[in-house]
XYZ file of C-alpha atoms in Angstrom:
301
model
C 0.654 0.093 0.163
C 1.385 3.378 -0.836
C 1.352 6.351 1.434
C -1.538 8.414 1.121
C -1.694 12.615 0.923
C -4.242 13.989 3.232
C -5.581 15.875 0.479
C -6.729 12.900 -1.351
C -8.793 11.505 2.135
C -10.361 15.186 2.437
C -11.676 14.911 -1.592
C -13.080 11.657 -0.259
C -15.150 13.265 2.858
C -16.271 15.875 0.073
C -17.629 13.460 -2.751
C -19.865 11.448 -0.089
C -21.125 14.210 1.833
C -21.502 15.875 -1.707
C -23.748 12.923 -2.659
C -21.714 13.374 -6.317
C -18.790 13.634 -7.986
C -20.690 16.778 -9.277
C -21.993 19.128 -6.608
C -18.414 18.129 -4.736
C -16.622 19.573 -7.623
C -18.437 22.313 -7.926
C -17.851 23.444 -3.952
C -14.068 22.144 -4.390
C -14.242 25.058 -6.985
C -12.167 21.763 -8.846
C -12.988 20.226 -12.660
C -14.939 16.495 -11.792
C -12.583 14.897 -13.703
C -9.114 15.984 -11.397
C -11.670 15.722 -8.137
C -11.954 11.483 -10.025
C -8.855 10.997 -10.906
C -7.520 11.771 -7.247
C -10.356 9.526 -5.631
C -9.764 6.459 -8.396
C -6.054 7.142 -7.166
C -6.394 6.887 -3.523
C -8.375 3.395 -3.917
C -5.783 2.123 -5.673
C -2.964 2.938 -3.454
C -5.769 1.072 -0.607
C -5.996 -1.230 -3.207
C -10.072 -0.913 -2.796
C -12.644 0.295 -3.415
C -14.696 2.681 -1.841
C -17.111 4.279 -4.163
C -19.667 1.821 -5.979
C -20.080 4.333 -8.491
C -22.723 3.858 -11.877
C -23.694 6.854 -14.346
C -26.774 7.593 -12.270
C -25.680 7.560 -8.821
C -22.812 6.264 -6.405
C -22.569 4.663 -2.763
C -20.395 3.773 -0.623
C -18.461 -0.817 -0.074
C -18.139 -1.469 3.340
C -14.430 -0.597 3.528
C -15.785 2.598 2.511
C -17.750 2.987 5.175
C -15.080 2.472 7.304
C -12.548 4.466 6.348
C -14.903 7.158 5.935
C -15.481 7.739 9.386
C -11.682 7.998 10.301
C -11.403 10.850 7.225
C -14.060 12.216 9.682
C -11.579 12.236 12.592
C -9.143 13.473 10.907
C -10.705 16.143 9.176
C -11.540 17.429 12.872
C -8.401 16.548 13.867
C -7.329 19.646 11.027
C -10.043 22.188 12.007
C -9.045 22.137 15.873
C -5.254 22.244 14.886
C -6.863 25.049 13.122
C -8.555 26.709 15.682
C -5.941 26.339 17.996
C -4.052 29.702 16.016
C -8.050 30.738 15.015
C -9.187 30.554 18.267
C -6.083 33.676 19.973
C -7.977 36.032 17.153
C -11.361 34.904 17.553
C -11.686 34.268 14.074
C -15.648 33.155 13.686
C -15.101 31.842 10.513
C -14.841 28.273 7.967
C -17.834 26.006 7.051
C -20.990 25.514 9.739
C -22.728 21.945 8.922
C -25.927 22.041 11.486
C -29.347 19.748 11.807
C -32.766 20.459 13.315
C -35.991 19.504 12.750
C -38.024 21.635 10.152
C -40.675 22.480 12.959
C -38.245 24.279 15.341
C -36.493 25.520 11.777
C -38.816 27.398 10.944
C -40.628 28.652 13.703
C -37.657 29.063 16.155
C -34.739 29.519 13.653
C -35.761 31.499 9.815
C -36.678 34.555 11.672
C -33.260 35.549 13.644
C -31.143 33.460 10.829
C -30.008 35.881 9.163
C -28.882 37.972 12.356
C -26.218 35.344 12.583
C -25.270 35.257 8.784
C -24.820 39.565 8.908
C -22.171 38.985 12.425
C -20.440 36.730 10.926
C -20.050 36.864 7.124
C -17.401 34.513 7.029
C -18.914 31.359 8.426
C -20.761 29.692 5.559
C -23.123 27.616 7.825
C -25.040 24.324 5.710
C -28.549 23.547 7.039
C -30.198 20.549 7.034
C -34.199 20.272 8.241
C -35.058 16.571 8.740
C -37.692 15.048 11.295
C -34.857 11.622 11.600
C -32.299 11.152 14.388
C -29.004 11.788 12.696
C -25.797 10.584 14.033
C -23.903 14.274 14.429
C -20.704 12.513 14.129
C -20.772 9.930 11.349
C -22.710 11.788 9.383
C -20.110 15.385 10.217
C -21.993 17.782 11.706
C -21.050 20.312 13.867
C -23.947 20.739 15.806
C -27.518 19.507 16.036
C -30.111 20.731 17.828
C -32.366 17.714 19.455
C -35.318 17.092 21.618
C -35.590 13.784 24.279
C -32.417 12.820 26.390
C -28.668 12.516 25.262
C -28.320 8.857 24.466
C -24.672 9.171 22.744
C -22.069 9.301 25.033
C -19.512 11.147 22.331
C -21.141 14.316 22.437
C -22.056 17.008 24.823
C -25.733 18.171 25.586
C -26.068 21.902 25.901
C -29.895 22.513 27.779
C -31.756 25.209 25.608
C -34.382 25.216 26.736
C -38.064 22.744 27.920
C -41.310 22.498 25.601
C -44.596 22.478 26.856
C -47.040 20.778 24.695
C -50.943 20.826 24.877
C -54.154 20.094 22.881
C -55.115 22.484 20.225
C -57.731 22.682 17.276
C -58.791 25.368 15.462
C -61.634 28.193 15.978
C -63.861 26.668 14.034
C -63.039 23.521 14.785
C -64.895 24.573 18.615
C -67.296 26.554 16.268
C -68.893 23.764 14.356
C -68.551 20.873 16.993
C -68.675 22.537 19.943
C -66.125 23.026 23.166
C -64.270 19.492 24.202
C -65.117 19.441 28.237
C -63.551 17.284 29.439
C -60.747 14.461 28.241
C -62.665 11.856 27.711
C -64.751 13.686 25.401
C -61.706 13.361 23.156
C -63.063 9.755 22.510
C -65.594 10.832 19.776
C -63.211 13.544 18.195
C -60.474 13.315 15.294
C -56.842 13.114 17.289
C -53.590 13.927 14.756
C -50.413 12.837 15.960
C -46.674 13.520 15.575
C -45.366 10.665 14.439
C -42.049 10.550 16.344
C -43.833 11.678 19.484
C -46.388 9.935 19.654
C -46.208 6.307 19.168
C -48.879 4.196 21.709
C -52.697 5.134 20.854
C -52.893 6.235 24.675
C -52.503 9.813 25.808
C -51.090 10.811 29.089
C -52.343 14.348 30.138
C -52.103 15.624 33.980
C -53.420 18.667 35.637
C -51.131 19.051 38.580
C -51.054 16.029 40.237
C -53.721 14.292 38.676
C -53.310 12.094 36.128
C -55.866 10.612 33.177
C -54.775 7.864 30.407
C -57.175 8.723 27.302
C -57.930 6.044 24.338
C -57.328 7.461 20.746
C -57.190 6.150 17.425
C -55.985 8.550 14.910
C -57.337 10.038 12.545
C -53.706 10.819 10.466
C -49.924 10.244 11.587
C -47.600 12.980 10.016
C -43.644 13.261 11.336
C -43.519 17.291 10.197
C -45.302 19.234 13.032
C -45.373 22.120 10.192
C -47.237 19.801 8.142
C -49.652 18.672 11.477
C -50.007 22.596 12.432
C -51.514 23.342 9.618
C -53.461 20.620 9.651
C -55.324 21.615 13.437
C -56.063 25.083 11.656
C -57.466 23.583 8.395
C -59.725 22.355 10.854
C -59.267 18.618 10.011
C -59.218 17.876 14.282
C -56.991 18.540 17.136
C -53.577 17.495 18.180
C -50.652 17.676 20.378
C -48.558 21.455 18.850
C -45.505 22.953 21.289
C -47.360 26.408 22.811
C -44.558 27.877 20.640
C -45.782 26.865 17.548
C -49.609 28.421 18.912
C -49.266 31.465 20.356
C -47.484 33.362 17.650
C -48.246 35.764 14.830
C -52.112 34.632 13.024
C -52.168 31.291 14.852
C -52.421 33.035 18.613
C -56.181 34.294 17.233
C -56.918 31.146 14.490
C -56.250 28.509 17.165
C -57.452 27.231 20.817
C -56.208 25.676 23.257
C -58.261 22.027 24.382
C -58.443 21.921 27.789
C -56.551 24.474 29.256
C -55.605 23.144 32.388
C -54.433 19.757 30.521
C -50.811 19.526 29.439
C -48.650 16.056 28.141
C -44.899 16.136 30.084
C -43.021 18.626 28.648
C -39.925 17.732 26.886
C -36.457 19.072 26.968
C -34.352 20.704 23.738
C -30.868 20.520 23.836
C -27.415 20.966 21.623
C -25.544 18.478 20.716
C -21.883 18.364 19.531
C -19.033 16.062 19.505
C -16.071 16.505 22.233
C -13.848 19.426 21.567
C -16.073 20.868 19.144
C -16.466 24.077 21.220
C -13.430 24.947 20.799
C -13.149 25.995 17.310
C -14.932 29.392 17.165
C -17.597 28.903 14.457
C -19.479 26.421 16.860
C -19.007 28.454 20.083
C -20.603 31.382 18.191
C -23.945 29.073 17.409
C -23.889 27.833 20.412
C -24.147 30.642 21.715
C -26.056 32.501 19.105
C -29.096 29.907 19.913
C -28.575 30.162 23.536
C -30.082 33.195 23.358
C -32.599 32.735 20.407
C -34.419 29.374 22.461
C -34.876 30.584 25.981
C -36.233 33.592 24.909
C -38.725 32.472 22.456
C -39.094 28.925 24.616
C -39.833 31.239 28.006
C -43.021 33.746 25.646
C -46.288 32.527 26.605
């Protein structure tokens, strides 16, 4: 096996993250043919295929997945080495990859994100809005914002706030069907669920020390709060929604809390990032920014 240069490893990582040679070449500002030749030479040096390529797609081989993990670790060490110099100058710059749910992206981050971008013109942000659990390290994220407990010991969790949730319905729905007077009245109303949060068909409500379990047959399951809220606004039924999505803008007058004294258990929100990433100025700056954003938004009535 011949010696492998660091640049080829980082080029391979760039191709995987971009999803294609064409997009990677555009991002790297280099000819696609040169990039393809570099990866082919890397595979020849290693004596193994890393990427299975066709005219339409590319797929990592098993060896490629293993090699990719090491490439990510090397890239992180390079960034940390560079950051050790930039840190003294507090230089906030470079590519920043952030992941969060579609609902939080639209409701909390979108209205204020331009403030961060304008304050840090040297940062190139790649924001991924997705409603699935990502592997922060394996998928190359600098930081993700996630609801729920931390299960990965490789990550640091920074608490951003607490999300309160309750049942909401549209004013038109209540006008048509009448008030919902008690928790058990929900059994006769169509209920819409966020599938990734409410997996059980038993809804657990609490009012101080009182608890009530309501069996439900969901009319609809969806994995996106933005769609779920729209269905409630359109009068399809009642649904569990985070309060922060329903107390601002037009929604404040269009949506009504159902059984306002009864809530679901609150959930915690965290910023998760790999160990040592907070030493990198761009990551530290974004964490400080979102701490302020979430603290203000989640504390609003």
